[in-house]
mmCIF file with all atom_site columns, C-alpha atoms in Angstrom:
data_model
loop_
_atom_site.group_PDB
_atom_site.id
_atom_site.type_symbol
_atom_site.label_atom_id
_atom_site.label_alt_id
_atom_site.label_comp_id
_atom_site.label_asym_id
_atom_site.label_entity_id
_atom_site.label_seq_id
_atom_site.pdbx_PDB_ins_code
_atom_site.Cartn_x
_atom_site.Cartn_y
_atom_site.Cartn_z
_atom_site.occupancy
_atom_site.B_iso_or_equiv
_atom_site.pdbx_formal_charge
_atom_site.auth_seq_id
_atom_site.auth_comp_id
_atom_site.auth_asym_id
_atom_site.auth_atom_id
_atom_site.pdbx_PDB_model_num
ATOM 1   C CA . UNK A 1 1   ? -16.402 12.896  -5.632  1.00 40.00 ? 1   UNK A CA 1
ATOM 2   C CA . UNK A 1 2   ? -14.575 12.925  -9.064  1.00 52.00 ? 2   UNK A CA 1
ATOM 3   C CA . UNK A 1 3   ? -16.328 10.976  -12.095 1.00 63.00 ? 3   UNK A CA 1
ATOM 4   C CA . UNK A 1 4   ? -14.604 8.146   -14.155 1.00 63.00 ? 4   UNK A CA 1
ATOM 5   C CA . UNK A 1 5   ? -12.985 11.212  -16.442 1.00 72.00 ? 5   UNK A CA 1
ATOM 6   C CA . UNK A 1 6   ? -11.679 13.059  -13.512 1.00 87.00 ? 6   UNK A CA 1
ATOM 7   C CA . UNK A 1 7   ? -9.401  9.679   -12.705 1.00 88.00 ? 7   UNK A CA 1
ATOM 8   C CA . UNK A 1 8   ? -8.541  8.676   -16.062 1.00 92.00 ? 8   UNK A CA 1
ATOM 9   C CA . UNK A 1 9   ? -7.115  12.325  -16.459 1.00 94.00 ? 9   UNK A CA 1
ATOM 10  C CA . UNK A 1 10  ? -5.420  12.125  -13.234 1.00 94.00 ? 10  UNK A CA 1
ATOM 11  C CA . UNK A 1 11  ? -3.710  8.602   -13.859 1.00 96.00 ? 11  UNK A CA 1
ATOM 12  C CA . UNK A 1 12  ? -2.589  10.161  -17.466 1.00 96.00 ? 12  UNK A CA 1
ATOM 13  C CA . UNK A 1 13  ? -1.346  12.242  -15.653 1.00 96.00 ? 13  UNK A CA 1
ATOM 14  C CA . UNK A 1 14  ? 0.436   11.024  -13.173 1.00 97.00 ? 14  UNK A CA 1
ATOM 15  C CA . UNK A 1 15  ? 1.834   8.064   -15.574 1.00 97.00 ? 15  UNK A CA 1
ATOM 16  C CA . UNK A 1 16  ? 2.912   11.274  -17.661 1.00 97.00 ? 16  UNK A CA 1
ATOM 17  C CA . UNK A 1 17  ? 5.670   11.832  -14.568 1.00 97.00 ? 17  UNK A CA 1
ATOM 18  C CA . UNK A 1 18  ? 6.845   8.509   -14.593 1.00 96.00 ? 18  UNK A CA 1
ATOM 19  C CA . UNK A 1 19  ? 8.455   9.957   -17.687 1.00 96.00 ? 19  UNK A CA 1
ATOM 20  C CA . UNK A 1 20  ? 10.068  13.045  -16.128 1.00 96.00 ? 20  UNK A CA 1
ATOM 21  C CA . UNK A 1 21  ? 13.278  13.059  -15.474 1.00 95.00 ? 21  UNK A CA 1
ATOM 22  C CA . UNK A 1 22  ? 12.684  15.648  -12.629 1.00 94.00 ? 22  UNK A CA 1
ATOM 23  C CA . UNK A 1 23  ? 10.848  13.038  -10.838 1.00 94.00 ? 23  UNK A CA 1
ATOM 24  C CA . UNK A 1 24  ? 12.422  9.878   -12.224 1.00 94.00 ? 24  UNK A CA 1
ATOM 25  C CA . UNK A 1 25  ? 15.747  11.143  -10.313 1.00 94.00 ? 25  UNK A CA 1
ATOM 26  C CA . UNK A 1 26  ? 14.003  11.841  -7.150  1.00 96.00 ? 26  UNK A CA 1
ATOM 27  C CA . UNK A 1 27  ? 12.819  8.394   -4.923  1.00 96.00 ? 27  UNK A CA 1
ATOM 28  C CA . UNK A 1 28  ? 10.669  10.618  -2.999  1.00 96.00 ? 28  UNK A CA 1
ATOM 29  C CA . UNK A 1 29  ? 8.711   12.092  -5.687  1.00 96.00 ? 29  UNK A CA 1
ATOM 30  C CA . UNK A 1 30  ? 8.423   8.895   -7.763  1.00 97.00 ? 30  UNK A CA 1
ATOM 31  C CA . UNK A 1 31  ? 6.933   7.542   -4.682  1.00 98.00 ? 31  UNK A CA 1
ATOM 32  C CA . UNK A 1 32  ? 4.287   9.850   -3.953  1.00 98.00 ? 32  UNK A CA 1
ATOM 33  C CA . UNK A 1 33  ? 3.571   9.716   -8.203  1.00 98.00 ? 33  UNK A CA 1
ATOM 34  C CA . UNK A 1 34  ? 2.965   5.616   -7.448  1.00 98.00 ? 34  UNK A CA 1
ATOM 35  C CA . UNK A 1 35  ? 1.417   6.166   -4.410  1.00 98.00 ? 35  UNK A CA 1
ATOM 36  C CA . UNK A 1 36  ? -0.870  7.842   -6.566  1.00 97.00 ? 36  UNK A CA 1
ATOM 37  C CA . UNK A 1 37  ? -1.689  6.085   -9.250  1.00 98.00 ? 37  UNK A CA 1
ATOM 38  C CA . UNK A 1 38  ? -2.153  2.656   -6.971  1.00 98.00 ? 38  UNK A CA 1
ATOM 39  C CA . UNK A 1 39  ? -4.738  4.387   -5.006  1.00 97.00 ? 39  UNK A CA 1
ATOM 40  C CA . UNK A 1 40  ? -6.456  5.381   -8.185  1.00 96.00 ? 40  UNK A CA 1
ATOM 41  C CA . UNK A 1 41  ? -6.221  1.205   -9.615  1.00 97.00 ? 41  UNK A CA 1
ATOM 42  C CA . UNK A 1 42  ? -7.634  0.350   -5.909  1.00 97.00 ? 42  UNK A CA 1
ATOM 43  C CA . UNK A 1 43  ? -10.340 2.304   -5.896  1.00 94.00 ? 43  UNK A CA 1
ATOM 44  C CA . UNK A 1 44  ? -11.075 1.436   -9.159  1.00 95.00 ? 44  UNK A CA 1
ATOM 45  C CA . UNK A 1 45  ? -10.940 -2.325  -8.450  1.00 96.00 ? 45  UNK A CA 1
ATOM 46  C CA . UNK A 1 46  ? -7.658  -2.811  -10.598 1.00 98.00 ? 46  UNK A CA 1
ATOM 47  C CA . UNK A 1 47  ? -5.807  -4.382  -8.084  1.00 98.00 ? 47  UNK A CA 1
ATOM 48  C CA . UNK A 1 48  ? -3.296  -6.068  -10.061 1.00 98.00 ? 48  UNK A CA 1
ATOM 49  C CA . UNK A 1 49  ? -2.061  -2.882  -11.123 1.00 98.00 ? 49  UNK A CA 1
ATOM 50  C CA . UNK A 1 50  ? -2.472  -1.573  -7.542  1.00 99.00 ? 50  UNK A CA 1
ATOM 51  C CA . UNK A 1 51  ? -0.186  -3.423  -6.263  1.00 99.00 ? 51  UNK A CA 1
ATOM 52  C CA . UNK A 1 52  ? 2.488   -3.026  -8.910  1.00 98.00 ? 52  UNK A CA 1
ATOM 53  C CA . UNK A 1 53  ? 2.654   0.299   -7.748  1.00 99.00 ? 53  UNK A CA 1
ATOM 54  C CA . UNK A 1 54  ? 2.385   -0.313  -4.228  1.00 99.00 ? 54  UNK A CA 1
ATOM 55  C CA . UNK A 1 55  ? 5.503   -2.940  -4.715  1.00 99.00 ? 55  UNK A CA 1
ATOM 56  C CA . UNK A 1 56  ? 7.340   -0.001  -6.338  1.00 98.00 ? 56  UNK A CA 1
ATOM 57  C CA . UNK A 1 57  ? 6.485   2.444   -3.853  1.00 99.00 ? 57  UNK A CA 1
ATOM 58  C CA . UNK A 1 58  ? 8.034   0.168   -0.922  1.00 99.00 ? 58  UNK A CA 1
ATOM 59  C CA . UNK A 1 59  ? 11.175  -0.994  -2.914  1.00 98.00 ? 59  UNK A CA 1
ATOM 60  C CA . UNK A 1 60  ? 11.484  3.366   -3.083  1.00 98.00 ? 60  UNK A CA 1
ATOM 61  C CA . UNK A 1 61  ? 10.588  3.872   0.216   1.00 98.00 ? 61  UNK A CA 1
ATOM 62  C CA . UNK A 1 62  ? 13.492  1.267   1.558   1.00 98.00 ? 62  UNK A CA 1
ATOM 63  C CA . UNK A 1 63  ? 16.029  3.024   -0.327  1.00 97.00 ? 63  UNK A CA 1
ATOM 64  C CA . UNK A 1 64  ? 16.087  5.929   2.221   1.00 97.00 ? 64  UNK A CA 1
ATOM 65  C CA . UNK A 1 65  ? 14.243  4.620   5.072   1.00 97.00 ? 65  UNK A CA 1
ATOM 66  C CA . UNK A 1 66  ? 15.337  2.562   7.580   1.00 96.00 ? 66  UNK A CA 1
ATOM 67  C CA . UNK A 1 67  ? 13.076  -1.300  7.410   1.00 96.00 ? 67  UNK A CA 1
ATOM 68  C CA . UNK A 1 68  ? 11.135  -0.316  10.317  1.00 95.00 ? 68  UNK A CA 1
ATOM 69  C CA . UNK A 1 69  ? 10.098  3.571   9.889   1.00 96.00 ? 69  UNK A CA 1
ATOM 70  C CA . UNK A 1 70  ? 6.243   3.972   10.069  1.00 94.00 ? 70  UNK A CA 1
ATOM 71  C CA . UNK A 1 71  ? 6.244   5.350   6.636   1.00 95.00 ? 71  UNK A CA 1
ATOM 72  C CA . UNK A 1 72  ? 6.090   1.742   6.187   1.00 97.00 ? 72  UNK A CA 1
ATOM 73  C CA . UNK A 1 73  ? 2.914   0.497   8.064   1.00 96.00 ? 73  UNK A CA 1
ATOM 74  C CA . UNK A 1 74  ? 0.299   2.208   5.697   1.00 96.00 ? 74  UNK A CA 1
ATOM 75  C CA . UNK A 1 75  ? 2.434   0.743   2.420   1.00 98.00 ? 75  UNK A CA 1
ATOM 76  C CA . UNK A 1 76  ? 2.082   -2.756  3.673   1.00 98.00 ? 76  UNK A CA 1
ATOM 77  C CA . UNK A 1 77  ? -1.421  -2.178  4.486   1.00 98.00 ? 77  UNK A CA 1
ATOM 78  C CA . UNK A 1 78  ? -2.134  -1.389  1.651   1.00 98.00 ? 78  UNK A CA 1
ATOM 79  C CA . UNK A 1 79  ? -0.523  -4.119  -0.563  1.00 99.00 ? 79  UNK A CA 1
ATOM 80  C CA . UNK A 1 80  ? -2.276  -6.423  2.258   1.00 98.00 ? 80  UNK A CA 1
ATOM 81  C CA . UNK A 1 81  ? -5.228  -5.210  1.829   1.00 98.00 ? 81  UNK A CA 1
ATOM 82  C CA . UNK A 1 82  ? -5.040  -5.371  -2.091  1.00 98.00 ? 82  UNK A CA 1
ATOM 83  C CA . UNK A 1 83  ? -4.388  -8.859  -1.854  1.00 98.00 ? 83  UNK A CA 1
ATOM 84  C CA . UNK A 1 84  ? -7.250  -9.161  0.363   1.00 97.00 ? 84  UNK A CA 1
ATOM 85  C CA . UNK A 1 85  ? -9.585  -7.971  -1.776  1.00 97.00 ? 85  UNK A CA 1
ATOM 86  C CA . UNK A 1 86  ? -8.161  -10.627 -4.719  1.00 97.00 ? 86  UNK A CA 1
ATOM 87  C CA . UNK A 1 87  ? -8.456  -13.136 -2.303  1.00 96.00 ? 87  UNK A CA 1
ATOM 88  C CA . UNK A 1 88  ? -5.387  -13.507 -1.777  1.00 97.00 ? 88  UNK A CA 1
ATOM 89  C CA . UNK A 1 89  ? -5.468  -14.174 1.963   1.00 96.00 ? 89  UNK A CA 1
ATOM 90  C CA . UNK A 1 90  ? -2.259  -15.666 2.819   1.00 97.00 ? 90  UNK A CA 1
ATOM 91  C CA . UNK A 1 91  ? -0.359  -12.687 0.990   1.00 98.00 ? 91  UNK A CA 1
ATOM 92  C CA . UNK A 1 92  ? -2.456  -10.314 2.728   1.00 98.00 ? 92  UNK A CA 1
ATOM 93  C CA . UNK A 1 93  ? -1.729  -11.816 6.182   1.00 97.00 ? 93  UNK A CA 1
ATOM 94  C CA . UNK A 1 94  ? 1.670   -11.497 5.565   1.00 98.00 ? 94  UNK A CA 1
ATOM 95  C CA . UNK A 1 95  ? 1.580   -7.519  4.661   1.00 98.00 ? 95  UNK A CA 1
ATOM 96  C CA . UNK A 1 96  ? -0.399  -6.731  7.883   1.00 98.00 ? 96  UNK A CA 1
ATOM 97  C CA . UNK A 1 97  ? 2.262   -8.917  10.048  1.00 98.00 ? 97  UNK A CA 1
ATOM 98  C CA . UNK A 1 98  ? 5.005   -7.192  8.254   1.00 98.00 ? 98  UNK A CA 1
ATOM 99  C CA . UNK A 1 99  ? 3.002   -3.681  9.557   1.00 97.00 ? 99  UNK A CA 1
ATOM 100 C CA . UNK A 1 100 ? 2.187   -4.771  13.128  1.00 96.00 ? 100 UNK A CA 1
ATOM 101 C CA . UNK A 1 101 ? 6.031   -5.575  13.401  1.00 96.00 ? 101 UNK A CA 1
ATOM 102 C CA . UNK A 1 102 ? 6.923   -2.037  12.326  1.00 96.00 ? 102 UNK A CA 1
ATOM 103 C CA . UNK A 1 103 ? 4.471   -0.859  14.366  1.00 93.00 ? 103 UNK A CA 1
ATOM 104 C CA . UNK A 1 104 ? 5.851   -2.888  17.447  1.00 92.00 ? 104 UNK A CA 1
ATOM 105 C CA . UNK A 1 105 ? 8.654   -1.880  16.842  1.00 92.00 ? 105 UNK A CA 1
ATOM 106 C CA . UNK A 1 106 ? 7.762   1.752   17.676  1.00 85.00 ? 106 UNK A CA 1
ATOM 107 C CA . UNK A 1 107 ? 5.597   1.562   20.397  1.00 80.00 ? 107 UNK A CA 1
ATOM 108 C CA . UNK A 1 108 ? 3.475   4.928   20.764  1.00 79.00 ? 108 UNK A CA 1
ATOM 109 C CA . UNK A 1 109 ? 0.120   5.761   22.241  1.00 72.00 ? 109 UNK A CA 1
ATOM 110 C CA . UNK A 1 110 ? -0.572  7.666   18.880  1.00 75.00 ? 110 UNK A CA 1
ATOM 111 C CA . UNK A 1 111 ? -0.377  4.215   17.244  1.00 76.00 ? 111 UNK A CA 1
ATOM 112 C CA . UNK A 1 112 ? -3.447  2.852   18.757  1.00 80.00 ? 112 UNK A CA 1
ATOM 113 C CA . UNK A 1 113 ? -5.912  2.914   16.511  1.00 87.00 ? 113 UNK A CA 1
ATOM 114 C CA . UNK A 1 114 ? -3.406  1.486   13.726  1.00 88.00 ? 114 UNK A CA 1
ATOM 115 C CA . UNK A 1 115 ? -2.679  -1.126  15.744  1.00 88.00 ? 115 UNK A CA 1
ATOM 116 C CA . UNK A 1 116 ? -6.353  -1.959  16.405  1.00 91.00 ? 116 UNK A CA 1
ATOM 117 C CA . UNK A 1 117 ? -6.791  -1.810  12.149  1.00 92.00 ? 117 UNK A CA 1
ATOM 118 C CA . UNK A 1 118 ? -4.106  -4.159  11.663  1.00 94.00 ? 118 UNK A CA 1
ATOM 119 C CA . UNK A 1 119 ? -5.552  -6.615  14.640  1.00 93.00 ? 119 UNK A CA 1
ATOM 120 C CA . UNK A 1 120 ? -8.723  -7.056  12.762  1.00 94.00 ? 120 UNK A CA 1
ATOM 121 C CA . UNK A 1 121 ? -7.199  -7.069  9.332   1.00 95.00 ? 121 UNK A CA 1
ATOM 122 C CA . UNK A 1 122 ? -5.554  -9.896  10.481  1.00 94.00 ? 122 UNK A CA 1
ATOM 123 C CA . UNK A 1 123 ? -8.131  -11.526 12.358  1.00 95.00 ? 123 UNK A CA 1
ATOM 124 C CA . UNK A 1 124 ? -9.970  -11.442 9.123   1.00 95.00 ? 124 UNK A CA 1
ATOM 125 C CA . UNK A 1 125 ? -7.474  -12.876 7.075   1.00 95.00 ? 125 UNK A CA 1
ATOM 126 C CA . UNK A 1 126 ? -6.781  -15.796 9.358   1.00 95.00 ? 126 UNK A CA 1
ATOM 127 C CA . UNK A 1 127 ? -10.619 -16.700 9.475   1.00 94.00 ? 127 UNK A CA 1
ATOM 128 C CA . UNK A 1 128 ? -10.879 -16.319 5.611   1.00 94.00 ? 128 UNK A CA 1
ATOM 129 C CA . UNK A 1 129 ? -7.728  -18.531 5.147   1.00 91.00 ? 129 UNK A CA 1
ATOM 130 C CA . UNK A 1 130 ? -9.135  -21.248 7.492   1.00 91.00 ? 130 UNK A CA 1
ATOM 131 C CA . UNK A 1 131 ? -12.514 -20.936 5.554   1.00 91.00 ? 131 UNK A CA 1
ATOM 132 C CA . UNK A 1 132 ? -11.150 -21.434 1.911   1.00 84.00 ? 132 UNK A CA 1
ATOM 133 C CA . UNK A 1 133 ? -8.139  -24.275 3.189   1.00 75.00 ? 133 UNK A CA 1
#
C-alpha cells in the first residue's frame, strides 16, 4: 500500500503531464493521465476533484468512442459512485442508469457481474433518495 508521499508524488506527477504536449495531443493518453489522478482524489476522499477528472476523462473518451462502447460503463460508475459518496444520490442514479444502458446495449455473459454491481448501486441510490426526500 503506498503512504500519503507515495500519492502526492504520483499526482505531481501525473498533473506534470497535463503539461506535455506529447500527451496533451493524444485523447488517449490524457485520458489514462485523468483516469489517474481521479482515482488518486477518490481514494483520497477529494471527490470534487474526482470527478473533475472523471468528467474530463468521458468528454475524451466520446471523442473516439462510439456513446455506447463499454469503455464507458466503468467511467460512469465511477462519477456515480463519486457522487454517491457526496451524497449526491440523484446524480449518482443517473451515472449507473447511463452504465446499465451501455451495458444493455451489449448484452454478454461476461457482463454479469457488472450488471449485478450496477443493480445494487442503483438499488442503493433509489433507497437513499427516498430516505433523504
Amino acid at each position: 500500500m503506498m503512504d500519503m508521499g507515495e500519492y502526492k508524488r504520483v499526482e505531481q506527477f501525473l498533473l506534470s503531464l497535463l503539461q506535455d504536449t506529447a500527451i496533451l495531443s493524444q485523447p488517449r493518453r490524457l485520458v489514462r493521465v485523468h483516469n489517474g489522478l481521479a482515482a488518486i482524489y477518490t481514494y483520497n476522499h477529494d471527490y470534487v476533484k474526482a470527478l473533475n477528472h472523471y468528467h474530463e476523462v468521458l468528454r475524451l473518451s466520446l471523442t473516439y468512442l462510439q456513446f455506447d462502447h463499454l469503455d464507458l460503463i466503468p467511467i460512469y460508475k465511477a462519477i456515480g459512485d463519486n457522487h454517491y459518496n457526496q451524497k449526491e444520490y440523484s446524480n449518482a442514479l443517473e451515472n449507473y442508469e447511463k452504465a446499465i444502458k451501455v451495458l444493455e446495449q451489449n448484452p454478454s455473459p461476461m457482463n454479469v457481474n457488472t450488471s449485478s454491481d450496477l443493480h445494487n448501486s442503483i438499488s442503493m441510490a433509489k433507497q437513499l433518495l427516498k430516505i433523504h426526500q
